[in-house]
PDB file of C-alpha atoms in Angstrom:
ATOM      1  CA  MET W   1       0.000   0.000   0.000  1.00  0.00           C
ATOM      2  CA  SER W   2       2.219   2.733  -1.223  1.00  0.00           C
ATOM      3  CA  ILE W   3      -0.401   5.419  -1.770  1.00  0.00           C
ATOM      4  CA  PRO W   4       0.005   8.129   0.879  1.00  0.00           C
ATOM      5  CA  GLY W   5      -2.930   8.437   3.225  1.00  0.00           C
ATOM      6  CA  SER W   6      -3.180  12.151   2.432  1.00  0.00           C
ATOM      7  CA  TRP W   7      -4.364  11.364  -1.094  1.00  0.00           C
ATOM      8  CA  TYR W   8      -7.316   9.446   0.290  1.00  0.00           C
ATOM      9  CA  LEU W   9      -8.086  12.229   2.736  1.00  0.00           C
ATOM     10  CA  ILE W  10      -8.040  14.851  -0.032  1.00  0.00           C
ATOM     11  CA  LEU W  11     -10.334  12.623  -2.104  1.00  0.00           C
ATOM     12  CA  SER W  12     -12.609  12.280   0.906  1.00  0.00           C
ATOM     13  CA  ALA W  13     -12.686  16.069   1.392  1.00  0.00           C
ATOM     14  CA  LEU W  14     -13.587  16.547  -2.278  1.00  0.00           C
ATOM     15  CA  LEU W  15     -16.395  13.983  -2.062  1.00  0.00           C
ATOM     16  CA  PHE W  16     -17.706  15.673   1.074  1.00  0.00           C
ATOM     17  CA  GLY W  17     -17.630  19.023  -0.744  1.00  0.00           C
ATOM     18  CA  ILE W  18     -19.570  17.598  -3.690  1.00  0.00           C
ATOM     19  CA  GLY W  19     -22.186  16.206  -1.315  1.00  0.00           C
ATOM     20  CA  ALA W  20     -22.517  19.475   0.593  1.00  0.00           C
ATOM     21  CA  LEU W  21     -22.769  21.430  -2.655  1.00  0.00           C
ATOM     22  CA  GLY W  22     -25.527  19.161  -3.918  1.00  0.00           C
ATOM     23  CA  LEU W  23     -27.406  19.468  -0.644  1.00  0.00           C
ATOM     24  CA  LEU W  24     -27.294  23.256  -0.942  1.00  0.00           C
ATOM     25  CA  ILE W  25     -28.135  23.727  -4.617  1.00  0.00           C
ATOM     26  CA  ARG W  26     -30.663  20.998  -5.382  1.00  0.00           C
ATOM     27  CA  ARG W  27     -34.381  21.311  -4.676  1.00  0.00           C
ATOM     28  CA  ASN W  28     -35.515  17.715  -5.027  1.00  0.00           C
ATOM     29  CA  VAL W  29     -35.752  16.044  -1.635  1.00  0.00           C
ATOM     30  CA  LEU W  30     -34.625  12.675  -3.014  1.00  0.00           C
ATOM     31  CA  ILE W  31     -31.478  14.139  -4.549  1.00  0.00           C
ATOM     32  CA  MET W  32     -30.751  15.977  -1.307  1.00  0.00           C
ATOM     33  CA  PHE W  33     -30.927  12.579   0.380  1.00  0.00           C
ATOM     34  CA  MET W  34     -28.471  11.119  -2.113  1.00  0.00           C
ATOM     35  CA  CYS W  35     -26.064  13.982  -1.388  1.00  0.00           C
ATOM     36  CA  LEU W  36     -26.355  13.131   2.299  1.00  0.00           C
ATOM     37  CA  GLU W  37     -25.268   9.598   1.418  1.00  0.00           C
ATOM     38  CA  LEU W  38     -22.287  10.991  -0.479  1.00  0.00           C
ATOM     39  CA  MET W  39     -21.210  12.936   2.610  1.00  0.00           C
ATOM     40  CA  LEU W  40     -21.560   9.809   4.768  1.00  0.00           C
ATOM     41  CA  ASN W  41     -19.407   7.915   2.274  1.00  0.00           C
ATOM     42  CA  ALA W  42     -16.752  10.623   2.436  1.00  0.00           C
ATOM     43  CA  ALA W  43     -16.676  10.223   6.208  1.00  0.00           C
ATOM     44  CA  ASN W  44     -16.419   6.437   5.801  1.00  0.00           C
ATOM     45  CA  LEU W  45     -13.489   6.821   3.441  1.00  0.00           C
ATOM     46  CA  SER W  46     -11.613   8.947   5.970  1.00  0.00           C
ATOM     47  CA  PHE W  47     -12.431   6.455   8.730  1.00  0.00           C
ATOM     48  CA  VAL W  48     -10.922   3.603   6.734  1.00  0.00           C
ATOM     49  CA  THR W  49      -7.909   5.703   5.771  1.00  0.00           C
ATOM     50  CA  PHE W  50      -7.169   6.654   9.367  1.00  0.00           C
ATOM     51  CA  SER W  51      -7.742   3.040  10.379  1.00  0.00           C
ATOM     52  CA  ARG W  52      -5.018   1.956   7.965  1.00  0.00           C
ATOM     53  CA  MET W  53      -2.641   4.773   8.821  1.00  0.00           C
ATOM     54  CA  LEU W  54      -2.890   4.209  12.555  1.00  0.00           C
ATOM     55  CA  GLY W  55      -3.066   0.403  12.347  1.00  0.00           C
ATOM     56  CA  ASP W  56      -6.238   0.390  14.455  1.00  0.00           C
ATOM     57  CA  ILE W  57      -9.263  -1.670  13.462  1.00  0.00           C
ATOM     58  CA  ALA W  58     -11.608   0.652  15.400  1.00  0.00           C
ATOM     59  CA  GLY W  59     -12.006   2.877  12.350  1.00  0.00           C
ATOM     60  CA  GLN W  60     -13.431   0.004  10.351  1.00  0.00           C
ATOM     61  CA  SER W  61     -15.823  -0.852  13.168  1.00  0.00           C
ATOM     62  CA  ALA W  62     -16.995   2.769  13.128  1.00  0.00           C
ATOM     63  CA  VAL W  63     -17.677   2.485   9.396  1.00  0.00           C
ATOM     64  CA  PHE W  64     -19.743  -0.627  10.088  1.00  0.00           C
ATOM     65  CA  PHE W  65     -21.929   1.322  12.505  1.00  0.00           C
ATOM     66  CA  VAL W  66     -22.156   4.282  10.138  1.00  0.00           C
ATOM     67  CA  LEU W  67     -23.484   1.922   7.462  1.00  0.00           C
ATOM     68  CA  VAL W  68     -26.190   0.676   9.823  1.00  0.00           C
ATOM     69  CA  VAL W  69     -27.178   4.200  10.821  1.00  0.00           C
ATOM     70  CA  ALA W  70     -27.238   5.263   7.163  1.00  0.00           C
ATOM     71  CA  ALA W  71     -29.564   2.385   6.305  1.00  0.00           C
ATOM     72  CA  ALA W  72     -31.926   3.301   9.154  1.00  0.00           C
ATOM     73  CA  GLU W  73     -31.790   6.969   8.166  1.00  0.00           C
ATOM     74  CA  VAL W  74     -32.668   6.204   4.554  1.00  0.00           C
ATOM     75  CA  VAL W  75     -35.622   4.035   5.594  1.00  0.00           C
ATOM     76  CA  VAL W  76     -37.092   6.710   7.871  1.00  0.00           C
ATOM     77  CA  GLY W  77     -36.241   9.559   5.476  1.00  0.00           C
ATOM     78  CA  LEU W  78     -37.865   7.923   2.482  1.00  0.00           C
ATOM     79  CA  GLY W  79     -40.881   7.110   4.663  1.00  0.00           C
ATOM     80  CA  ILE W  80     -41.179  10.819   5.453  1.00  0.00           C
ATOM     81  CA  VAL W  81     -40.796  11.714   1.765  1.00  0.00           C
ATOM     82  CA  VAL W  82     -43.567   9.282   0.820  1.00  0.00           C
ATOM     83  CA  ALA W  83     -45.811  10.656   3.588  1.00  0.00           C
ATOM     84  CA  ILE W  84     -45.230  14.252   2.450  1.00  0.00           C
ATOM     85  CA  PHE W  85     -45.797  13.320  -1.154  1.00  0.00           C
ATOM     86  CA  ARG W  86     -49.097  11.706  -0.245  1.00  0.00           C
ATOM     87  CA  ARG W  87     -50.309  14.967   1.330  1.00  0.00           C
ATOM     88  CA  ARG W  88     -48.753  17.551  -0.982  1.00  0.00           C
ATOM     89  CA  ALA W  89     -47.969  15.685  -4.221  1.00  0.00           C
ATOM     90  CA  THR W  90     -44.549  17.312  -4.367  1.00  0.00           C
ATOM     91  CA  ALA W  91     -40.970  16.280  -3.736  1.00  0.00           C
ATOM     92  CA  VAL W  92     -39.485  19.773  -3.984  1.00  0.00           C
ATOM     93  CA  ALA W  93     -38.142  21.193  -0.744  1.00  0.00           C
ATOM     94  CA  ASP W  94     -39.276  24.763  -1.484  1.00  0.00           C
ATOM     95  CA  ASP W  95     -42.906  23.708  -1.841  1.00  0.00           C
ATOM     96  CA  ILE W  96     -42.932  22.191   1.636  1.00  0.00           C
ATOM     97  CA  SER W  97     -43.082  25.440   3.586  1.00  0.00           C
ATOM     98  CA  GLY W  98     -46.407  25.009   5.321  1.00  0.00           C
ATOM     99  CA  MET W  99     -45.035  25.694   8.785  1.00  0.00           C
ATOM    100  CA  ARG W 100     -43.391  28.966   7.678  1.00  0.00           C
ATOM    101  CA  ASP W 101     -46.403  30.518   5.932  1.00  0.00           C
TER     102      ASP W 101
ATOM    103  CA  MET L   1      20.409   5.198  -7.211  1.00  0.00           C
ATOM    104  CA  THR L   2      18.387   6.054 -10.291  1.00  0.00           C
ATOM    105  CA  GLY L   3      17.597   2.404 -10.847  1.00  0.00           C
ATOM    106  CA  LEU L   4      16.358   2.109  -7.276  1.00  0.00           C
ATOM    107  CA  PHE L   5      14.135   5.136  -7.777  1.00  0.00           C
ATOM    108  CA  ILE L   6      12.723   3.730 -11.020  1.00  0.00           C
ATOM    109  CA  ALA L   7      12.109   0.403  -9.326  1.00  0.00           C
ATOM    110  CA  SER L   8      10.264   2.038  -6.459  1.00  0.00           C
ATOM    111  CA  VAL L   9       8.163   4.067  -8.898  1.00  0.00           C
ATOM    112  CA  ALA L  10       7.386   0.943 -10.913  1.00  0.00           C
ATOM    113  CA  ARG L  11       6.264  -0.817  -7.744  1.00  0.00           C
ATOM    114  CA  THR L  12       3.736   1.929  -7.030  1.00  0.00           C
ATOM    115  CA  ILE L  13       2.200   1.896 -10.503  1.00  0.00           C
ATOM    116  CA  PRO L  14      -0.463  -0.786  -9.818  1.00  0.00           C
ATOM    117  CA  ASP L  15      -1.520   0.865  -6.566  1.00  0.00           C
ATOM    118  CA  THR L  16      -1.595   4.281  -8.184  1.00  0.00           C
ATOM    119  CA  THR L  17      -3.658   2.971 -11.076  1.00  0.00           C
ATOM    120  CA  VAL L  18      -6.236   1.454  -8.741  1.00  0.00           C
ATOM    121  CA  PHE L  19      -6.361   4.609  -6.633  1.00  0.00           C
ATOM    122  CA  VAL L  20      -6.792   6.902  -9.643  1.00  0.00           C
ATOM    123  CA  ALA L  21      -9.476   4.674 -11.154  1.00  0.00           C
ATOM    124  CA  GLY L  22     -11.417   4.662  -7.878  1.00  0.00           C
ATOM    125  CA  ALA L  23     -10.986   8.410  -7.450  1.00  0.00           C
ATOM    126  CA  LEU L  24     -12.248   9.087 -10.972  1.00  0.00           C
ATOM    127  CA  MET L  25     -15.282   6.858 -10.322  1.00  0.00           C
ATOM    128  CA  ILE L  26     -15.992   8.684  -7.063  1.00  0.00           C
ATOM    129  CA  LEU L  27     -15.661  12.191  -8.465  1.00  0.00           C
ATOM    130  CA  ALA L  28     -17.498  11.495 -11.732  1.00  0.00           C
ATOM    131  CA  GLY L  29     -20.321   9.803  -9.857  1.00  0.00           C
ATOM    132  CA  GLY L  30     -20.547  12.585  -7.303  1.00  0.00           C
ATOM    133  CA  ILE L  31     -20.712  15.275  -9.955  1.00  0.00           C
ATOM    134  CA  GLY L  32     -23.283  13.172 -11.783  1.00  0.00           C
ATOM    135  CA  VAL L  33     -25.480  13.022  -8.667  1.00  0.00           C
ATOM    136  CA  ILE L  34     -25.677  16.783  -8.331  1.00  0.00           C
ATOM    137  CA  ALA L  35     -25.684  17.620 -12.056  1.00  0.00           C
ATOM    138  CA  CYS L  36     -28.253  15.177 -13.456  1.00  0.00           C
ATOM    139  CA  LYS L  37     -31.719  16.666 -13.784  1.00  0.00           C
ATOM    140  CA  ASN L  38     -33.452  13.300 -13.664  1.00  0.00           C
ATOM    141  CA  PRO L  39     -33.418  11.692 -10.179  1.00  0.00           C
ATOM    142  CA  VAL L  40     -33.042   8.217 -11.722  1.00  0.00           C
ATOM    143  CA  HIS L  41     -29.797   9.279 -13.384  1.00  0.00           C
ATOM    144  CA  SER L  42     -28.635  10.744 -10.080  1.00  0.00           C
ATOM    145  CA  ALA L  43     -29.304   7.441  -8.329  1.00  0.00           C
ATOM    146  CA  LEU L  44     -27.332   5.545 -10.980  1.00  0.00           C
ATOM    147  CA  SER L  45     -24.456   8.031 -10.665  1.00  0.00           C
ATOM    148  CA  MET L  46     -24.509   7.380  -6.949  1.00  0.00           C
ATOM    149  CA  VAL L  47     -23.950   3.672  -7.677  1.00  0.00           C
ATOM    150  CA  LEU L  48     -20.769   4.659  -9.540  1.00  0.00           C
ATOM    151  CA  THR L  49     -19.577   6.669  -6.531  1.00  0.00           C
ATOM    152  CA  LEU L  50     -20.333   3.803  -4.141  1.00  0.00           C
ATOM    153  CA  PHE L  51     -18.381   1.356  -6.304  1.00  0.00           C
ATOM    154  CA  GLY L  52     -15.474   3.800  -6.351  1.00  0.00           C
ATOM    155  CA  VAL L  53     -15.520   3.994  -2.565  1.00  0.00           C
ATOM    156  CA  ALA L  54     -15.539   0.184  -2.433  1.00  0.00           C
ATOM    157  CA  VAL L  55     -12.473   0.128  -4.697  1.00  0.00           C
ATOM    158  CA  GLU L  56     -10.687   2.485  -2.320  1.00  0.00           C
ATOM    159  CA  PHE L  57     -11.690   0.266   0.605  1.00  0.00           C
ATOM    160  CA  ILE L  58     -10.158  -2.783  -1.074  1.00  0.00           C
ATOM    161  CA  GLU L  59      -7.047  -0.757  -1.853  1.00  0.00           C
ATOM    162  CA  GLN L  60      -6.761  -0.099   1.883  1.00  0.00           C
ATOM    163  CA  GLN L  61      -7.231  -3.754   2.917  1.00  0.00           C
ATOM    164  CA  ALA L  62     -10.773  -3.277   4.203  1.00  0.00           C
ATOM    165  CA  GLU L  63     -12.252  -6.170   2.225  1.00  0.00           C
ATOM    166  CA  PHE L  64     -15.186  -6.776   4.539  1.00  0.00           C
ATOM    167  CA  LEU L  65     -16.331  -3.171   4.359  1.00  0.00           C
ATOM    168  CA  ALA L  66     -15.950  -3.160   0.576  1.00  0.00           C
ATOM    169  CA  ALA L  67     -18.291  -6.154   0.324  1.00  0.00           C
ATOM    170  CA  VAL L  68     -20.752  -4.613   2.776  1.00  0.00           C
ATOM    171  CA  GLN L  69     -20.567  -1.330   0.865  1.00  0.00           C
ATOM    172  CA  ILE L  70     -21.630  -3.059  -2.349  1.00  0.00           C
ATOM    173  CA  ILE L  71     -24.316  -5.199  -0.725  1.00  0.00           C
ATOM    174  CA  VAL L  72     -25.881  -2.609   1.577  1.00  0.00           C
ATOM    175  CA  TYR L  73     -25.438   0.589  -0.417  1.00  0.00           C
ATOM    176  CA  ALA L  74     -25.525  -0.436  -4.047  1.00  0.00           C
ATOM    177  CA  GLY L  75     -27.730  -3.438  -3.411  1.00  0.00           C
ATOM    178  CA  ALA L  76     -30.255  -2.136  -0.915  1.00  0.00           C
ATOM    179  CA  ILE L  77     -30.179   1.617  -0.431  1.00  0.00           C
ATOM    180  CA  VAL L  78     -29.981   2.577  -4.100  1.00  0.00           C
ATOM    181  CA  VAL L  79     -32.729   0.101  -4.942  1.00  0.00           C
ATOM    182  CA  LEU L  80     -34.831   1.699  -2.198  1.00  0.00           C
ATOM    183  CA  PHE L  81     -34.154   5.128  -3.710  1.00  0.00           C
ATOM    184  CA  LEU L  82     -35.084   3.940  -7.197  1.00  0.00           C
ATOM    185  CA  PHE L  83     -38.191   2.268  -5.845  1.00  0.00           C
ATOM    186  CA  VAL L  84     -39.369   5.480  -4.174  1.00  0.00           C
ATOM    187  CA  ILE L  85     -38.536   7.560  -7.274  1.00  0.00           C
ATOM    188  CA  MET L  86     -40.579   5.229  -9.478  1.00  0.00           C
ATOM    189  CA  PHE L  87     -43.335   4.891  -6.881  1.00  0.00           C
ATOM    190  CA  LEU L  88     -43.811   8.646  -6.527  1.00  0.00           C
ATOM    191  CA  GLY L  89     -43.393   9.298 -10.236  1.00  0.00           C
ATOM    192  CA  VAL L  90     -41.052  12.225  -9.592  1.00  0.00           C
ATOM    193  CA  ASP L  91     -38.628  11.208 -12.307  1.00  0.00           C
ATOM    194  CA  GLN L  92     -39.615  14.179 -14.460  1.00  0.00           C
ATOM    195  CA  ASN L  93     -37.134  16.983 -14.844  1.00  0.00           C
ATOM    196  CA  ASP L  94     -36.525  19.192 -11.866  1.00  0.00           C
ATOM    197  CA  ASP L  95     -36.676  22.949 -12.430  1.00  0.00           C
ATOM    198  CA  VAL L  96     -33.070  23.745 -11.615  1.00  0.00           C
ATOM    199  CA  HIS L  97     -33.191  27.391 -12.645  1.00  0.00           C
ATOM    200  CA  ASP L  98     -35.882  28.376 -10.193  1.00  0.00           C
ATOM    201  CA  GLU L  99     -34.100  30.275  -7.440  1.00  0.00           C
ATOM    202  CA  PRO L 100     -36.258  31.408  -4.519  1.00  0.00           C
ATOM    203  CA  LEU L 101     -33.398  32.803  -2.450  1.00  0.00           C
ATOM    204  CA  VAL L 102     -31.285  35.537  -3.997  1.00  0.00           C
ATOM    205  CA  ALA L 103     -27.836  34.292  -5.084  1.00  0.00           C
ATOM    206  CA  GLN L 104     -28.146  31.073  -3.139  1.00  0.00           C
ATOM    207  CA  ARG L 105     -26.268  28.941  -5.664  1.00  0.00           C
ATOM    208  CA  PRO L 106     -23.189  31.177  -6.111  1.00  0.00           C
ATOM    209  CA  LEU L 107     -22.987  31.556  -2.353  1.00  0.00           C
ATOM    210  CA  ALA L 108     -23.282  27.778  -1.930  1.00  0.00           C
ATOM    211  CA  VAL L 109     -20.437  27.161  -4.395  1.00  0.00           C
ATOM    212  CA  LEU L 110     -18.278  29.773  -2.667  1.00  0.00           C
ATOM    213  CA  LEU L 111     -18.930  28.372   0.794  1.00  0.00           C
ATOM    214  CA  VAL L 112     -18.235  24.789  -0.279  1.00  0.00           C
ATOM    215  CA  ILE L 113     -14.956  25.797  -1.948  1.00  0.00           C
ATOM    216  CA  ILE L 114     -13.919  27.630   1.234  1.00  0.00           C
ATOM    217  CA  ALA L 115     -14.904  24.630   3.350  1.00  0.00           C
ATOM    218  CA  VAL L 116     -12.974  22.097   1.236  1.00  0.00           C
ATOM    219  CA  ILE L 117      -9.881  24.309   1.173  1.00  0.00           C
ATOM    220  CA  SER L 118     -10.140  24.699   4.944  1.00  0.00           C
ATOM    221  CA  ILE L 119     -10.382  20.933   5.469  1.00  0.00           C
ATOM    222  CA  ILE L 120      -7.364  20.270   3.263  1.00  0.00           C
ATOM    223  CA  ALA L 121      -5.389  23.083   4.912  1.00  0.00           C
ATOM    224  CA  LEU L 122      -6.265  21.641   8.305  1.00  0.00           C
ATOM    225  CA  GLY L 123      -5.000  18.243   7.167  1.00  0.00           C
ATOM    226  CA  ILE L 124      -1.731  19.716   5.892  1.00  0.00           C
ATOM    227  CA  GLU L 125      -1.320  21.667   9.121  1.00  0.00           C
ATOM    228  CA  ALA L 126      -1.826  18.486  11.157  1.00  0.00           C
ATOM    229  CA  GLY L 127       0.520  16.429   8.983  1.00  0.00           C
ATOM    230  CA  TRP L 128      -2.556  14.368   7.920  1.00  0.00           C
ATOM    231  CA  ALA L 129      -2.288  11.963  10.853  1.00  0.00           C
ATOM    232  CA  VAL L 130      -0.141  10.904  13.723  1.00  0.00           C
ATOM    233  CA  GLY L 131       0.710   7.493  12.286  1.00  0.00           C
ATOM    234  CA  PRO L 132       2.894   6.164   9.484  1.00  0.00           C
ATOM    235  CA  HIS L 133       1.796   6.895   5.937  1.00  0.00           C
ATOM    236  CA  HIS L 134       3.161   3.839   4.241  1.00  0.00           C
ATOM    237  CA  VAL L 135       1.986   0.742   5.998  1.00  0.00           C
ATOM    238  CA  THR L 136       2.751  -2.480   4.192  1.00  0.00           C
ATOM    239  CA  GLY L 137       1.712  -6.020   4.863  1.00  0.00           C
ATOM    240  CA  LYS L 138      -0.663  -6.954   7.620  1.00  0.00           C
ATOM    241  CA  THR L 139      -1.709  -3.962   9.646  1.00  0.00           C
ATOM    242  CA  PHE L 140      -4.162  -5.446  12.118  1.00  0.00           C
ATOM    243  CA  GLY L 141      -3.650  -8.312  14.515  1.00  0.00           C
ATOM    244  CA  PRO L 142      -3.275 -12.002  13.726  1.00  0.00           C
ATOM    245  CA  TYR L 143      -6.596 -12.582  11.912  1.00  0.00           C
ATOM    246  CA  GLN L 144      -7.933 -11.756   8.467  1.00  0.00           C
ATOM    247  CA  ASN L 145      -9.836  -8.519   7.953  1.00  0.00           C
ATOM    248  CA  VAL L 146     -13.284 -10.032   8.560  1.00  0.00           C
ATOM    249  CA  GLY L 147     -12.091 -11.702  11.738  1.00  0.00           C
ATOM    250  CA  GLU L 148     -10.523  -8.526  13.029  1.00  0.00           C
ATOM    251  CA  VAL L 149     -13.638  -6.433  12.378  1.00  0.00           C
ATOM    252  CA  GLY L 150     -15.819  -9.114  13.919  1.00  0.00           C
ATOM    253  CA  ARG L 151     -13.645  -9.391  17.008  1.00  0.00           C
ATOM    254  CA  SER L 152     -13.684  -5.617  17.445  1.00  0.00           C
ATOM    255  CA  VAL L 153     -17.451  -5.303  16.950  1.00  0.00           C
ATOM    256  CA  PHE L 154     -18.324  -8.193  19.247  1.00  0.00           C
ATOM    257  CA  THR L 155     -15.923  -7.327  22.059  1.00  0.00           C
ATOM    258  CA  THR L 156     -14.955  -3.660  22.296  1.00  0.00           C
ATOM    259  CA  TYR L 157     -18.087  -2.292  20.645  1.00  0.00           C
ATOM    260  CA  LEU L 158     -20.601  -4.867  21.852  1.00  0.00           C
ATOM    261  CA  PHE L 159     -22.808  -2.251  23.484  1.00  0.00           C
ATOM    262  CA  ALA L 160     -22.912  -0.163  20.316  1.00  0.00           C
ATOM    263  CA  PHE L 161     -23.793  -3.308  18.397  1.00  0.00           C
ATOM    264  CA  GLU L 162     -26.708  -4.029  20.732  1.00  0.00           C
ATOM    265  CA  ALA L 163     -27.855  -0.412  20.419  1.00  0.00           C
ATOM    266  CA  THR L 164     -27.756  -0.881  16.637  1.00  0.00           C
ATOM    267  CA  ALA L 165     -30.310  -3.678  16.948  1.00  0.00           C
ATOM    268  CA  ALA L 166     -32.645  -1.360  18.852  1.00  0.00           C
ATOM    269  CA  LEU L 167     -32.065   1.383  16.281  1.00  0.00           C
ATOM    270  CA  LEU L 168     -33.004  -0.887  13.386  1.00  0.00           C
ATOM    271  CA  ILE L 169     -36.188  -2.048  15.136  1.00  0.00           C
ATOM    272  CA  ILE L 170     -37.168   1.571  15.810  1.00  0.00           C
ATOM    273  CA  ALA L 171     -36.451   2.530  12.195  1.00  0.00           C
ATOM    274  CA  VAL L 172     -38.576  -0.317  10.831  1.00  0.00           C
ATOM    275  CA  VAL L 173     -41.475   0.508  13.131  1.00  0.00           C
ATOM    276  CA  GLY L 174     -41.176   4.199  12.277  1.00  0.00           C
ATOM    277  CA  ALA L 175     -41.181   3.491   8.537  1.00  0.00           C
ATOM    278  CA  VAL L 176     -44.279   1.325   8.876  1.00  0.00           C
ATOM    279  CA  VAL L 177     -46.070   4.028  10.881  1.00  0.00           C
ATOM    280  CA  LEU L 178     -45.095   6.710   8.364  1.00  0.00           C
ATOM    281  CA  ALA L 179     -45.978   4.749   5.256  1.00  0.00           C
ATOM    282  CA  ARG L 180     -49.251   3.303   6.516  1.00  0.00           C
ATOM    283  CA  ARG L 181     -52.472   5.025   5.536  1.00  0.00           C
ATOM    284  CA  SER L 182     -54.164   6.070   8.760  1.00  0.00           C
ATOM    285  CA  GLY L 183     -57.792   5.180   8.137  1.00  0.00           C
ATOM    286  CA  ALA L 184     -60.140   5.584   5.185  1.00  0.00           C
ATOM    287  CA  ALA L 185     -60.986   9.238   5.945  1.00  0.00           C
ATOM    288  CA  THR L 186     -57.412  10.365   5.331  1.00  0.00           C
ATOM    289  CA  SER L 187     -57.042   8.503   2.090  1.00  0.00           C
ATOM    290  CA  ASP L 188     -60.290  10.027   0.769  1.00  0.00           C
ATOM    291  CA  ALA L 189     -59.115  13.519   1.652  1.00  0.00           C
ATOM    292  CA  VAL L 190     -55.769  12.961   0.023  1.00  0.00           C
ATOM    293  CA  LEU L 191     -56.889  11.511  -3.274  1.00  0.00           C
ATOM    294  CA  PRO L 192     -57.762  14.834  -5.015  1.00  0.00           C
ATOM    295  CA  SER L 193     -54.288  16.203  -4.378  1.00  0.00           C
ATOM    296  CA  LEU L 194     -52.767  13.195  -6.094  1.00  0.00           C
ATOM    297  CA  ALA L 195     -54.894  13.595  -9.209  1.00  0.00           C
ATOM    298  CA  PRO L 196     -52.721  16.182 -11.056  1.00  0.00           C
ATOM    299  CA  THR L 197     -49.692  13.906 -10.949  1.00  0.00           C
ATOM    300  CA  GLY L 198     -51.462  11.222 -12.912  1.00  0.00           C
ATOM    301  CA  ALA L 199     -52.098   8.838 -10.060  1.00  0.00           C
ATOM    302  CA  PRO L 200     -54.583   6.119 -10.914  1.00  0.00           C
ATOM    303  CA  GLN L 201     -58.113   7.135 -10.003  1.00  0.00           C
ATOM    304  CA  ASP L 202     -59.114   3.682  -8.813  1.00  0.00           C
ATOM    305  CA  GLU L 203     -56.817   3.893  -5.814  1.00  0.00           C
ATOM    306  CA  GLU L 204     -59.762   3.636  -3.434  1.00  0.00           C
ATOM    307  CA  VAL L 205     -60.153   0.034  -4.487  1.00  0.00           C
ATOM    308  CA  THR L 206     -56.560  -0.875  -3.635  1.00  0.00           C
ATOM    309  CA  SER L 207     -56.464   1.003  -0.350  1.00  0.00           C
TER     310      SER L 207
END
């Protein structure tokens, strides 16, 4: 493994930036969710990289738990999206402003 | 001396190739997720990103996590996304140019660029880590990767693992509660709002 860990960390930072950018500029709730997954994956990549650099398996265990939490989050989040869609027939975040108006 | 250098460079070529391929998959997929107008295309771009992350996991000797990444993310989560996209029928084009907040998108780009530069600068400042950068051979304990992860999860992090079980049960129950139609009165009141999206009118029969 001769690739420096910093390369992976820079890649992870870039992926996190792409996810954050998508979360900020997209309107579709489903795509915002996907960007959230991208950010979680960036965090996972840094966990694994630090795990290798420090020779500690704990980072990989953390990724395991992050995967479980991400799965639970997607299930609940998509349930909320379906429930909102059933009431409002929209999946655009700007249209769901009933509590502000 | 030069020969030694060339030999060491030649030894890194396979690793570098794998890393660059995975990085290109990750970045292309990520840009695809936020650039595609159709949510289905975004979901498929996300598959590309997830495969790229799995490649980087394998490159870093995390074989178990690479397999789980493919099975759980690409196999389950993306299918769930696609299912909801198809189910809701929101795969028409999203109006990207509608901008309710003034200059939100340029500000978002600026802030993200600042944030990424800050993260990288922080990493450079910290020397990226406190450990060695070039670890070769076996890095963890006497077992294979799966055994090491399993030993860690079932001993050191046993409590977190048990909490995970509770979390999954709660998530399943919550999803059922959210997705269930609460009585016939609600579904009658909701049906007119679904009509413009082309939902089938005979939904009363199925519900």
